PDB file of C-alpha atoms in Angstrom:
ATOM      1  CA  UNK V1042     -26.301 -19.028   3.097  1.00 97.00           C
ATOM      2  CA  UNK V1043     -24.265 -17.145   5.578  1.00 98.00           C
ATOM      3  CA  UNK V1044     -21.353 -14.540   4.342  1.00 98.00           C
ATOM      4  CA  UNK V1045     -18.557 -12.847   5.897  1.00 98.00           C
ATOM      5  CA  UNK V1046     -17.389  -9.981   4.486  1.00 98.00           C
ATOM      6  CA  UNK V1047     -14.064  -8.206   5.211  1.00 98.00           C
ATOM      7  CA  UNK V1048     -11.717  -5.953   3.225  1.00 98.00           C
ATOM      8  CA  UNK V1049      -8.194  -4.174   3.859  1.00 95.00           C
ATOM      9  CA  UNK V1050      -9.554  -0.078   3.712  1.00 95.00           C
ATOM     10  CA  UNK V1051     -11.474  -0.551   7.112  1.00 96.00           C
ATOM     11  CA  UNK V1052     -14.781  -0.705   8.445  1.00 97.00           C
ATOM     12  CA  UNK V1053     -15.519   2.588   7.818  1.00 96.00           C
ATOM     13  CA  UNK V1054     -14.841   2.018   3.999  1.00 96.00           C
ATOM     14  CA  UNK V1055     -17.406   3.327   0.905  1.00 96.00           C
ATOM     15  CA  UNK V1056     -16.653  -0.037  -1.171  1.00 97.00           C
ATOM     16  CA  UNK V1057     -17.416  -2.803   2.466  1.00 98.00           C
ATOM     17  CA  UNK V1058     -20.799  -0.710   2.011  1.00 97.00           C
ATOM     18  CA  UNK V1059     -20.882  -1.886  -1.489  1.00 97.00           C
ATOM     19  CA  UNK V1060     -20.145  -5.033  -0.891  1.00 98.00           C
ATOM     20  CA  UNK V1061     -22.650  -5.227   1.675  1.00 98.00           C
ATOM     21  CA  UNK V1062     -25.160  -4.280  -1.049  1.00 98.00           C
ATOM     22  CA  UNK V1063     -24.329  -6.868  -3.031  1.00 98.00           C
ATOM     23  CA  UNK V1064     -24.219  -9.425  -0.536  1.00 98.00           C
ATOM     24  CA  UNK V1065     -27.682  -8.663   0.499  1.00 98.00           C
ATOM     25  CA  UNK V1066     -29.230  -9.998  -2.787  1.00 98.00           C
ATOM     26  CA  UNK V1067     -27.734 -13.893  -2.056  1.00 98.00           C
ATOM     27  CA  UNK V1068     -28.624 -13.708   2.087  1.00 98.00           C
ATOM     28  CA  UNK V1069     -29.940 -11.861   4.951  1.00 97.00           C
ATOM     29  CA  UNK V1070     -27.376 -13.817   6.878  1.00 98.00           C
ATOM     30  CA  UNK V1071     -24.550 -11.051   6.734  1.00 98.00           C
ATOM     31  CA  UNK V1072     -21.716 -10.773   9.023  1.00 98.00           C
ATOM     32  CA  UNK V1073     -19.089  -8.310   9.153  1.00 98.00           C
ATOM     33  CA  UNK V1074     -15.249  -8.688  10.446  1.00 98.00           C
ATOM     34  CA  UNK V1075     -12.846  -5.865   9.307  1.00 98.00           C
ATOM     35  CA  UNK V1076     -10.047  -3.940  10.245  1.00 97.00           C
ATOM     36  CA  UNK V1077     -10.833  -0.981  12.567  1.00 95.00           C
ATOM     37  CA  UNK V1078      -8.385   1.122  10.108  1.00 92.00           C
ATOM     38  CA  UNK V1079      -7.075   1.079   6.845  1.00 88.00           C
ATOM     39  CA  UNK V1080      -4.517  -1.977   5.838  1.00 85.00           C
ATOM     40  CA  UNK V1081      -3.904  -1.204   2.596  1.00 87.00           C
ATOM     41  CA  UNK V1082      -0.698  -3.186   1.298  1.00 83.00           C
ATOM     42  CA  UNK V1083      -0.641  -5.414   4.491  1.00 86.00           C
ATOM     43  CA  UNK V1084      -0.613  -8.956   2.493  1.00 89.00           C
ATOM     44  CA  UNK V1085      -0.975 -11.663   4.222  1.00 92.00           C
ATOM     45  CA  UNK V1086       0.896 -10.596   7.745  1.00 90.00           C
ATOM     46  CA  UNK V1087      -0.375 -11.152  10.937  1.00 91.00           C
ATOM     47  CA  UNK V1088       0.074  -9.117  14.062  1.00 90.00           C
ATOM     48  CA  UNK V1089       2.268 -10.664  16.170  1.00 91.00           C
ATOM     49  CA  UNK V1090       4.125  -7.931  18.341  1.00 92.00           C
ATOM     50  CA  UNK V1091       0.980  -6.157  19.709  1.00 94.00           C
ATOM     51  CA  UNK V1092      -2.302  -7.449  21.221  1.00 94.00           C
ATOM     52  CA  UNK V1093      -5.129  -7.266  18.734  1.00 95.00           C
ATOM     53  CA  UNK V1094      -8.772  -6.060  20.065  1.00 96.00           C
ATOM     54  CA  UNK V1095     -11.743  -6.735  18.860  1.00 97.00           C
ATOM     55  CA  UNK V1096     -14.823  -3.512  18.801  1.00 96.00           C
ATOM     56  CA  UNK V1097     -18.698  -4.647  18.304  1.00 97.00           C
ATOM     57  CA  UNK V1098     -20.464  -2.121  16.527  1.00 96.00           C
ATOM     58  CA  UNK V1099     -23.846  -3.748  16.062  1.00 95.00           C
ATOM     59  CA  UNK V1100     -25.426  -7.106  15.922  1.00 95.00           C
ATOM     60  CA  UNK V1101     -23.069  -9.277  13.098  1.00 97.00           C
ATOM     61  CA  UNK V1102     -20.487  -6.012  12.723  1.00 98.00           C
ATOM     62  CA  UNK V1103     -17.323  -5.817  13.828  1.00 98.00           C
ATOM     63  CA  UNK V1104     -13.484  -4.189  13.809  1.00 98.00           C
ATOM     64  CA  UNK V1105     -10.096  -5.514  14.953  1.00 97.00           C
ATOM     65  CA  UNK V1106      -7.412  -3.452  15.629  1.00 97.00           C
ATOM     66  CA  UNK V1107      -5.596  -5.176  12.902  1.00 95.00           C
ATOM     67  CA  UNK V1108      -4.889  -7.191   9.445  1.00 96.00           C
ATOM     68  CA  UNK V1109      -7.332  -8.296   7.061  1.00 96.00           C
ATOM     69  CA  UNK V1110      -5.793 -11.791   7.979  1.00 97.00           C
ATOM     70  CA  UNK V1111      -6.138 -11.290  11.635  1.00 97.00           C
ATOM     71  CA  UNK V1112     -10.084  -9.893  10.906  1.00 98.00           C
ATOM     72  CA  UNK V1113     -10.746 -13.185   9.222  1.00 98.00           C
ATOM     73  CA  UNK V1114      -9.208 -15.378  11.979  1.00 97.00           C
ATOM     74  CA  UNK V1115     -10.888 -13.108  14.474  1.00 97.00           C
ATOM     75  CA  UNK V1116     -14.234 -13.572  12.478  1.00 98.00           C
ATOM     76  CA  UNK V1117     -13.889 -17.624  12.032  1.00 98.00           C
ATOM     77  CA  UNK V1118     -12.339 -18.176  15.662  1.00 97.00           C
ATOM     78  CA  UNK V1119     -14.220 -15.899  17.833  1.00 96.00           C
ATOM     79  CA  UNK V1120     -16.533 -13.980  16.043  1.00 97.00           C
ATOM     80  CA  UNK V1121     -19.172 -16.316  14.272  1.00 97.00           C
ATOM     81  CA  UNK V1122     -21.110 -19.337  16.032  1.00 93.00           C
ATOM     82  CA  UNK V1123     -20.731 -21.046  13.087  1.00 96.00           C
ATOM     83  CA  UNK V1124     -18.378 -21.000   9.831  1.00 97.00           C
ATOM     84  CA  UNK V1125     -19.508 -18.720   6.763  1.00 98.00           C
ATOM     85  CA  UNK V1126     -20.342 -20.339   3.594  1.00 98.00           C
ATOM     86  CA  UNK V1127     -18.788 -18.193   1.591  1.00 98.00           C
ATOM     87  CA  UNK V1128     -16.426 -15.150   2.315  1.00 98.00           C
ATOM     88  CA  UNK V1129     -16.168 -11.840   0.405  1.00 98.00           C
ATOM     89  CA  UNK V1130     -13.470  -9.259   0.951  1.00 98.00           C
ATOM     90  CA  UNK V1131     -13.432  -5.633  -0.482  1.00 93.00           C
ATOM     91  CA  UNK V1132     -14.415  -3.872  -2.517  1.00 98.00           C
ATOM     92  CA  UNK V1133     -11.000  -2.656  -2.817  1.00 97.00           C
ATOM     93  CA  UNK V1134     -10.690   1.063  -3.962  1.00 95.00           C
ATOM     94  CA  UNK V1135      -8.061   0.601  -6.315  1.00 93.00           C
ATOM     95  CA  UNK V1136      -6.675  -2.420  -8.622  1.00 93.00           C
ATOM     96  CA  UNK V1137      -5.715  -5.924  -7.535  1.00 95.00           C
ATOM     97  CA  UNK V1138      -3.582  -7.017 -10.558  1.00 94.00           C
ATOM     98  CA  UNK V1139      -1.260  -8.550 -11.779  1.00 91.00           C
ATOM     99  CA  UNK V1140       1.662  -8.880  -8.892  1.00 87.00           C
ATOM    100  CA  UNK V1141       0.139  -6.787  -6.629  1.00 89.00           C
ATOM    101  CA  UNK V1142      -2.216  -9.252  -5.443  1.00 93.00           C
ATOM    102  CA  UNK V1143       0.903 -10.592  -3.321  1.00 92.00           C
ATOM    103  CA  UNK V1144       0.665  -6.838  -1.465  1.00 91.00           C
ATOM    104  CA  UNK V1145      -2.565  -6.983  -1.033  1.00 95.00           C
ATOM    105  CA  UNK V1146      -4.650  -7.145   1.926  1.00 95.00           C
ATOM    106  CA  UNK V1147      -8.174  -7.595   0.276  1.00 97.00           C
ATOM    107  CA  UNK V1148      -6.176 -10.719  -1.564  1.00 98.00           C
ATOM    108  CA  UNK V1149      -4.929 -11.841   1.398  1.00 97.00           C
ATOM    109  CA  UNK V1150      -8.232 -11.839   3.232  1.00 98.00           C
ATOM    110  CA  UNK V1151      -9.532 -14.583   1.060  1.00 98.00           C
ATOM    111  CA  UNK V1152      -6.215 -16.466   0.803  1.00 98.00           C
ATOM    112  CA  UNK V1153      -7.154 -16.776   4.923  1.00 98.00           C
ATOM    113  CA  UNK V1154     -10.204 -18.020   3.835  1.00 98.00           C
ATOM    114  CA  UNK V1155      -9.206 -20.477   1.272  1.00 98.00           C
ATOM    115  CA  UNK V1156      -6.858 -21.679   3.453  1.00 97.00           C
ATOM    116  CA  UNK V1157     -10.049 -22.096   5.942  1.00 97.00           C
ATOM    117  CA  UNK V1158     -11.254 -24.272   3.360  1.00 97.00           C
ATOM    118  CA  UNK V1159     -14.207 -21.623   2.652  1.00 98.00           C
ATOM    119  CA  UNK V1160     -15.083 -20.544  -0.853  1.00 98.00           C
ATOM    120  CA  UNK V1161     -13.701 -16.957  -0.978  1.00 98.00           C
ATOM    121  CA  UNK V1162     -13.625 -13.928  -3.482  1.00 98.00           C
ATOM    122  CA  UNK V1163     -11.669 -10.733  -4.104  1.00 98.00           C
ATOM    123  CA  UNK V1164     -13.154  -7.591  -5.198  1.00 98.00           C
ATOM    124  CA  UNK V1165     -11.889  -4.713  -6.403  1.00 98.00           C
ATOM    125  CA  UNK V1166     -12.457  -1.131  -8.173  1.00 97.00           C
ATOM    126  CA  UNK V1167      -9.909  -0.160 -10.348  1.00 95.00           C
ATOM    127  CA  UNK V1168     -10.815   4.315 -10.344  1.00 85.00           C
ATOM    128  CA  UNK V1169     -10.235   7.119 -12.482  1.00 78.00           C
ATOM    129  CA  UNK V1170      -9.308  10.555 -11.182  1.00 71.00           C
ATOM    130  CA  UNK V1171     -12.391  11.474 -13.176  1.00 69.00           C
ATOM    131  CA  UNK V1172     -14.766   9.446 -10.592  1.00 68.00           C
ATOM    132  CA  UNK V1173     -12.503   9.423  -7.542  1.00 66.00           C
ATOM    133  CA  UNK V1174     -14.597   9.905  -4.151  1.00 65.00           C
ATOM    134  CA  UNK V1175     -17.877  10.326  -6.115  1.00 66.00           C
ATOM    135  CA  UNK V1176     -21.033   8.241  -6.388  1.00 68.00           C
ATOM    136  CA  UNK V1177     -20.153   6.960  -9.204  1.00 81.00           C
ATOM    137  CA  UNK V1178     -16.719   5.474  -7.999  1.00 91.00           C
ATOM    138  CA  UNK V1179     -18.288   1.901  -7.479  1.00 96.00           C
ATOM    139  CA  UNK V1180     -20.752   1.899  -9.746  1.00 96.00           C
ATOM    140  CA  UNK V1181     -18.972  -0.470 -11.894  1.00 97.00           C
ATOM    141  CA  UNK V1182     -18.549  -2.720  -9.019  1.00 98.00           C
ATOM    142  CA  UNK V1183     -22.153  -2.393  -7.646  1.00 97.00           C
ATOM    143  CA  UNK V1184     -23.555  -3.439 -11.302  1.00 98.00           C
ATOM    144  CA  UNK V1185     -21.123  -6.154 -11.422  1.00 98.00           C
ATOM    145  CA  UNK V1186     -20.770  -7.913  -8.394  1.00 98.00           C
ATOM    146  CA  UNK V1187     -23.842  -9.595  -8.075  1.00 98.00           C
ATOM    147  CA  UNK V1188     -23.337 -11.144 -11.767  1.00 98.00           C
ATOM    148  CA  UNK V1189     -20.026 -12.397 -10.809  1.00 98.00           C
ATOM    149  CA  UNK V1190     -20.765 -13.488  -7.947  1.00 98.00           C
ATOM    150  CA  UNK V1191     -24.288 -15.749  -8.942  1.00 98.00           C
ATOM    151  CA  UNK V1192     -22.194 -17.834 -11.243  1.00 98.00           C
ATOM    152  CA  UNK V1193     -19.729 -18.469  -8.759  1.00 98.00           C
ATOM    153  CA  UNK V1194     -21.658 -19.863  -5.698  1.00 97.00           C
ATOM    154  CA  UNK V1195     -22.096 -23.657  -7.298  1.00 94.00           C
ATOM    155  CA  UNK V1196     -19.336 -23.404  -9.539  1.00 95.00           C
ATOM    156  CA  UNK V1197     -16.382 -25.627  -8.291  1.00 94.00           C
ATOM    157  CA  UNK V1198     -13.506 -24.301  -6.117  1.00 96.00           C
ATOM    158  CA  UNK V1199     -10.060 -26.517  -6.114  1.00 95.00           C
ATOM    159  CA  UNK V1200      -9.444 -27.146  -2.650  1.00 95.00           C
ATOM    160  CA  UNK V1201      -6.798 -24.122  -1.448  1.00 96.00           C
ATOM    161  CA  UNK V1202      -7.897 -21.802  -4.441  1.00 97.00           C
ATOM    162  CA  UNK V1203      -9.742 -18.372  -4.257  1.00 98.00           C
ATOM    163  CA  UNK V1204     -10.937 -16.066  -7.196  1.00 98.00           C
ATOM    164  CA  UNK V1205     -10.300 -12.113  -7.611  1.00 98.00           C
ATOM    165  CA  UNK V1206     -12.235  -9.878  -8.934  1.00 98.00           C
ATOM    166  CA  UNK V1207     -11.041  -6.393 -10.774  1.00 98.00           C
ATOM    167  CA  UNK V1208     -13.569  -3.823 -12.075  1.00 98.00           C
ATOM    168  CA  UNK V1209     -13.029  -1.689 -14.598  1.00 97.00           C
ATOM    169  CA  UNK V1210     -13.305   2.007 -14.120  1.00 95.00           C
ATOM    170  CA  UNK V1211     -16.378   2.466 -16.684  1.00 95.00           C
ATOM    171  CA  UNK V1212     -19.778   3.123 -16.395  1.00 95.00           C
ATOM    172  CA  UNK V1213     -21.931   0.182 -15.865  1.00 97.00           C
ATOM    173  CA  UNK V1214     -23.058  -0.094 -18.771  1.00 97.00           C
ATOM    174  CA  UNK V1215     -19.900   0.374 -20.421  1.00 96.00           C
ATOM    175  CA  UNK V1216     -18.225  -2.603 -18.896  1.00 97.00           C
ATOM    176  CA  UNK V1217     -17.763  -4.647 -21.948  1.00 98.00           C
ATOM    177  CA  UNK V1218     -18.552  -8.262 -20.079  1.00 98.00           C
ATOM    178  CA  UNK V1219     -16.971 -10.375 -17.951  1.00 98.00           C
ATOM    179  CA  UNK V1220     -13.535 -12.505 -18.584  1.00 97.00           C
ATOM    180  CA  UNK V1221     -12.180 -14.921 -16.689  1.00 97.00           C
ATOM    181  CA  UNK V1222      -8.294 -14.956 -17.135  1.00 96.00           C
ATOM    182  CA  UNK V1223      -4.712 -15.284 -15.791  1.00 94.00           C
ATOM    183  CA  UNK V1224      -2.914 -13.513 -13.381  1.00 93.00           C
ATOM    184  CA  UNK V1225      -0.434 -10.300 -15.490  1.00 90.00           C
ATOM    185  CA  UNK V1226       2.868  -9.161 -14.975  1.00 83.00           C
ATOM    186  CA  UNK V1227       3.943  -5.459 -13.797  1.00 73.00           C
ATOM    187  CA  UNK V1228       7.279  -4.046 -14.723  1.00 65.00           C
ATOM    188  CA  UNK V1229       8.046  -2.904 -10.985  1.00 61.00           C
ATOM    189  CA  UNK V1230      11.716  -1.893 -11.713  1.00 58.00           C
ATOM    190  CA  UNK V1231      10.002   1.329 -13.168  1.00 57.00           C
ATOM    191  CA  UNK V1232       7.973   2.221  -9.928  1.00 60.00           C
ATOM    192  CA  UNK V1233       8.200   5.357  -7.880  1.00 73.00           C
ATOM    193  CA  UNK V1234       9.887   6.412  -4.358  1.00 80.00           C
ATOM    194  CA  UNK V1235       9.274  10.214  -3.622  1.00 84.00           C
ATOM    195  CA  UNK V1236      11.861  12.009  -1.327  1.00 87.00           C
ATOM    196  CA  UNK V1237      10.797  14.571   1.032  1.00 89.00           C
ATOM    197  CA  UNK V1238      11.634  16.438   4.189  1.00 88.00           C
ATOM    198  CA  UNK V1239       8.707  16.973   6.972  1.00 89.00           C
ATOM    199  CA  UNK V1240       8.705  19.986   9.022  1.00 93.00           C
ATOM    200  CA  UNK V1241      11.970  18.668  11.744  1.00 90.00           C
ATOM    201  CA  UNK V1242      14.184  18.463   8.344  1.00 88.00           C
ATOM    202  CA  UNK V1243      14.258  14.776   8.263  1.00 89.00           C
ATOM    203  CA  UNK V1244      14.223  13.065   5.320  1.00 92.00           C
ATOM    204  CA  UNK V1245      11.694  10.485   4.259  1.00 86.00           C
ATOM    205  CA  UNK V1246      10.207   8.534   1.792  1.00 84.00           C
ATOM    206  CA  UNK V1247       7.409   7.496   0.179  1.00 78.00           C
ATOM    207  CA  UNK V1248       6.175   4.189  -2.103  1.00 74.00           C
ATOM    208  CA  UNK V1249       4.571   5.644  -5.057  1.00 67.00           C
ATOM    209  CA  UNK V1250       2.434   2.674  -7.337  1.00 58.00           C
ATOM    210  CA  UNK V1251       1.698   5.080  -9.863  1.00 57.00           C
ATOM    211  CA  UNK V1252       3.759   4.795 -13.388  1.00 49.00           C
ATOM    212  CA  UNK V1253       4.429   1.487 -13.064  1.00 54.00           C
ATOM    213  CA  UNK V1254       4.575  -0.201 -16.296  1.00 52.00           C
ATOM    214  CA  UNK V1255       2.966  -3.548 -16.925  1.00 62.00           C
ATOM    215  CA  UNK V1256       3.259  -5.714 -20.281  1.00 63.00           C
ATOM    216  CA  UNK V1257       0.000  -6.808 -21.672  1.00 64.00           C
ATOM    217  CA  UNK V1258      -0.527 -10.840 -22.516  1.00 66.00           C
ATOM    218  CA  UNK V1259      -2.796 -12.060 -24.307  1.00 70.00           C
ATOM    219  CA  UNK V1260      -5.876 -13.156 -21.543  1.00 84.00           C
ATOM    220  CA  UNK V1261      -4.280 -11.669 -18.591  1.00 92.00           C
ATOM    221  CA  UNK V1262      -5.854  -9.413 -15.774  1.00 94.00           C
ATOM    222  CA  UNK V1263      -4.268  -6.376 -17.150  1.00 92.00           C
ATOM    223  CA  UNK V1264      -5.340  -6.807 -20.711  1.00 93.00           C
ATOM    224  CA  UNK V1265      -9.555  -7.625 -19.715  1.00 94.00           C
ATOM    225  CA  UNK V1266      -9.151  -4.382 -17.678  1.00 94.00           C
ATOM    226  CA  UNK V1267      -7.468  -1.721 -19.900  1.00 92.00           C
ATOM    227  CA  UNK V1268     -10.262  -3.393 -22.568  1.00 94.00           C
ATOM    228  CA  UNK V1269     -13.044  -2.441 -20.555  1.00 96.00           C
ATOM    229  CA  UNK V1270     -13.983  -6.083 -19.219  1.00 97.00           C
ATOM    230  CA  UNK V1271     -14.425  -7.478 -15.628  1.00 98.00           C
ATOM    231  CA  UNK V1272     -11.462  -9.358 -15.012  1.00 97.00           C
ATOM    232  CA  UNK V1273     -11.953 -12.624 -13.222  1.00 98.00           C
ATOM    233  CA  UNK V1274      -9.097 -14.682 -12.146  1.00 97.00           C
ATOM    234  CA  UNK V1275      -8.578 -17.998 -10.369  1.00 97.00           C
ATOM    235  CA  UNK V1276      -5.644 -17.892  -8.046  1.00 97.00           C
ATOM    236  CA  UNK V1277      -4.245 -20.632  -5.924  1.00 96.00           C
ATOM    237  CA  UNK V1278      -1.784 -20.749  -2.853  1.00 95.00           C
ATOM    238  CA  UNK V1279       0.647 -23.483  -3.797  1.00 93.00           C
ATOM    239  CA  UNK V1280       3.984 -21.393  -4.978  1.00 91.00           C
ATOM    240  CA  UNK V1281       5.765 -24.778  -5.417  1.00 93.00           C
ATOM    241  CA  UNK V1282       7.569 -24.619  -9.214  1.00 93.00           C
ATOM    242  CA  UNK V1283       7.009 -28.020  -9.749  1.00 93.00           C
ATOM    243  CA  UNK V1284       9.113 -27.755 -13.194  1.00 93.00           C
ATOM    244  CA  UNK V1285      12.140 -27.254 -11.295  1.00 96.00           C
ATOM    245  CA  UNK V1286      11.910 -29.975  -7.988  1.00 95.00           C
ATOM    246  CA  UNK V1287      14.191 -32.742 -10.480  1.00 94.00           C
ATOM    247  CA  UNK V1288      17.014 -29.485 -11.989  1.00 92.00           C
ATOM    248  CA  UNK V1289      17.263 -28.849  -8.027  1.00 94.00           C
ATOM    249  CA  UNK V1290      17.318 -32.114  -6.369  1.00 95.00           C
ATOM    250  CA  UNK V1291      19.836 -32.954  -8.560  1.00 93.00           C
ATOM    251  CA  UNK V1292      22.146 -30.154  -7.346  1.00 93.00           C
ATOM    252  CA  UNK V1293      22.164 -31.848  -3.665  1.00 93.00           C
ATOM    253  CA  UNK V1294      22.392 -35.852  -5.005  1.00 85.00           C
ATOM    254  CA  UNK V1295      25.215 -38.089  -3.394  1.00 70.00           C
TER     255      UNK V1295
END
């Protein structure tokens, strides 16, 4: 089985090592496409404006100077002799949930994927300030993985679908188990913008994603977390609102 892994904190990232890790117990056949920096928030974009290049750090590793998106184009188009089998992006340090997975660039890696018609999964850490920038920060995610992951190789994908993945931040072995459920809901008129001035007296600002406040459902992303489960969650890439195509069309009739 070959595997392309990717993620949206760079190359240079502690959870692509993870991720590596994990990848290792399913196939020696491991390539590597990421961005050459961190793309944290990037979605699904593309760079357009600006030529993207491409760096070879070793045999099967490599960076663009760019979006998870373009690192999986990159990868598929002129990286790899031959398409992946299955594409994993992260692990993300931080959460995936809820909205946010239309911000996010580990997300948005295997939406490019999916939309390659290649199975593809999400990963990501939710942390604590307790464990952040320790050992012990993917731990949870290193215990995991490789049990979410097993069930999911022969397991069927609808065609333009993708899964994500969200960790709890918990000791291995107290992760509760592993739920799959539906995508939450985050109260985002709540969220932060900090004001400051840098050193020339100009003003700027800053997008904060702490104290945002998010409504638990029953079986969503949010709730598995904050109960100390893995949260797995199928997500697909049509946005249509079918339930609304006949109210609409009727606006427009002769």
């Amino acid at each position: 089985m070959r595997i392309l892994i990717t993620n949206d904190d760079g190359i240079h990232a502690p959870g692509l090592a993870v991720l590596e890790e994990i990848a290792r117990e399913f196939s020696d056949d491991i390539w590597v496409c990421a961005p050459s920096e961190e793309q944290s928030g990037a979605g699904h974009s593309l760079t357009l404006n600006r030529p993207v290049r491409l760096q070879k750090f070793a045999e099967r590793r490599f960076a663009v100077t760019g979006t998870p998106t373009d690192s999986v184009m990159m990868a598929l188009r002129e990286v790899m002799d031959s398409p992946p089998d299955l594409i994993l992006s992260g692990v993300n340090r931080g959460a995936n949930l809820g909205d946010d997975v239309t911000y996010s660039g580990t997300v948005s890696a295997a939406i490019e994927g999916a939309l390659a018609g290649i199975r593809s999964i999400a990963f990501s850490q939710v942390y604590s300030r307790e464990t952040a920038g320790t050992d012990a920060e993917f731990a949870a995610a290193r215990h995991w993985g490789p049990k979410v992951i097993g069930p999911l190789l022969d397991a069927p994908f609808a065609e333009r679908t993708l899964v994500n993945v969200n960790f709890p931040p918990r000791a291995p072995d107290a992760v509760k188990g592993i739920r799959v459920v539906r995508q939450g809901f985050h109260d985002y008129s709540r969220g932060s913008i900090v004001e400051g001035e840098d050193p020339r007296g100009h003003r700027y600002f800053w997008f904060g994603l702490h104290a945002i406040e998010h409504t638990l459902g029953h079986h969503t992303d949010l709730e598995a977390i904050d109960d100390g489960f893995v949260a797995v969650t199928p997500l697909q890439l049509d946005f249509t609102h079918d339930a609304s195509i006949t109210a609409l069309a009727s606006r427009f009739a002769d």
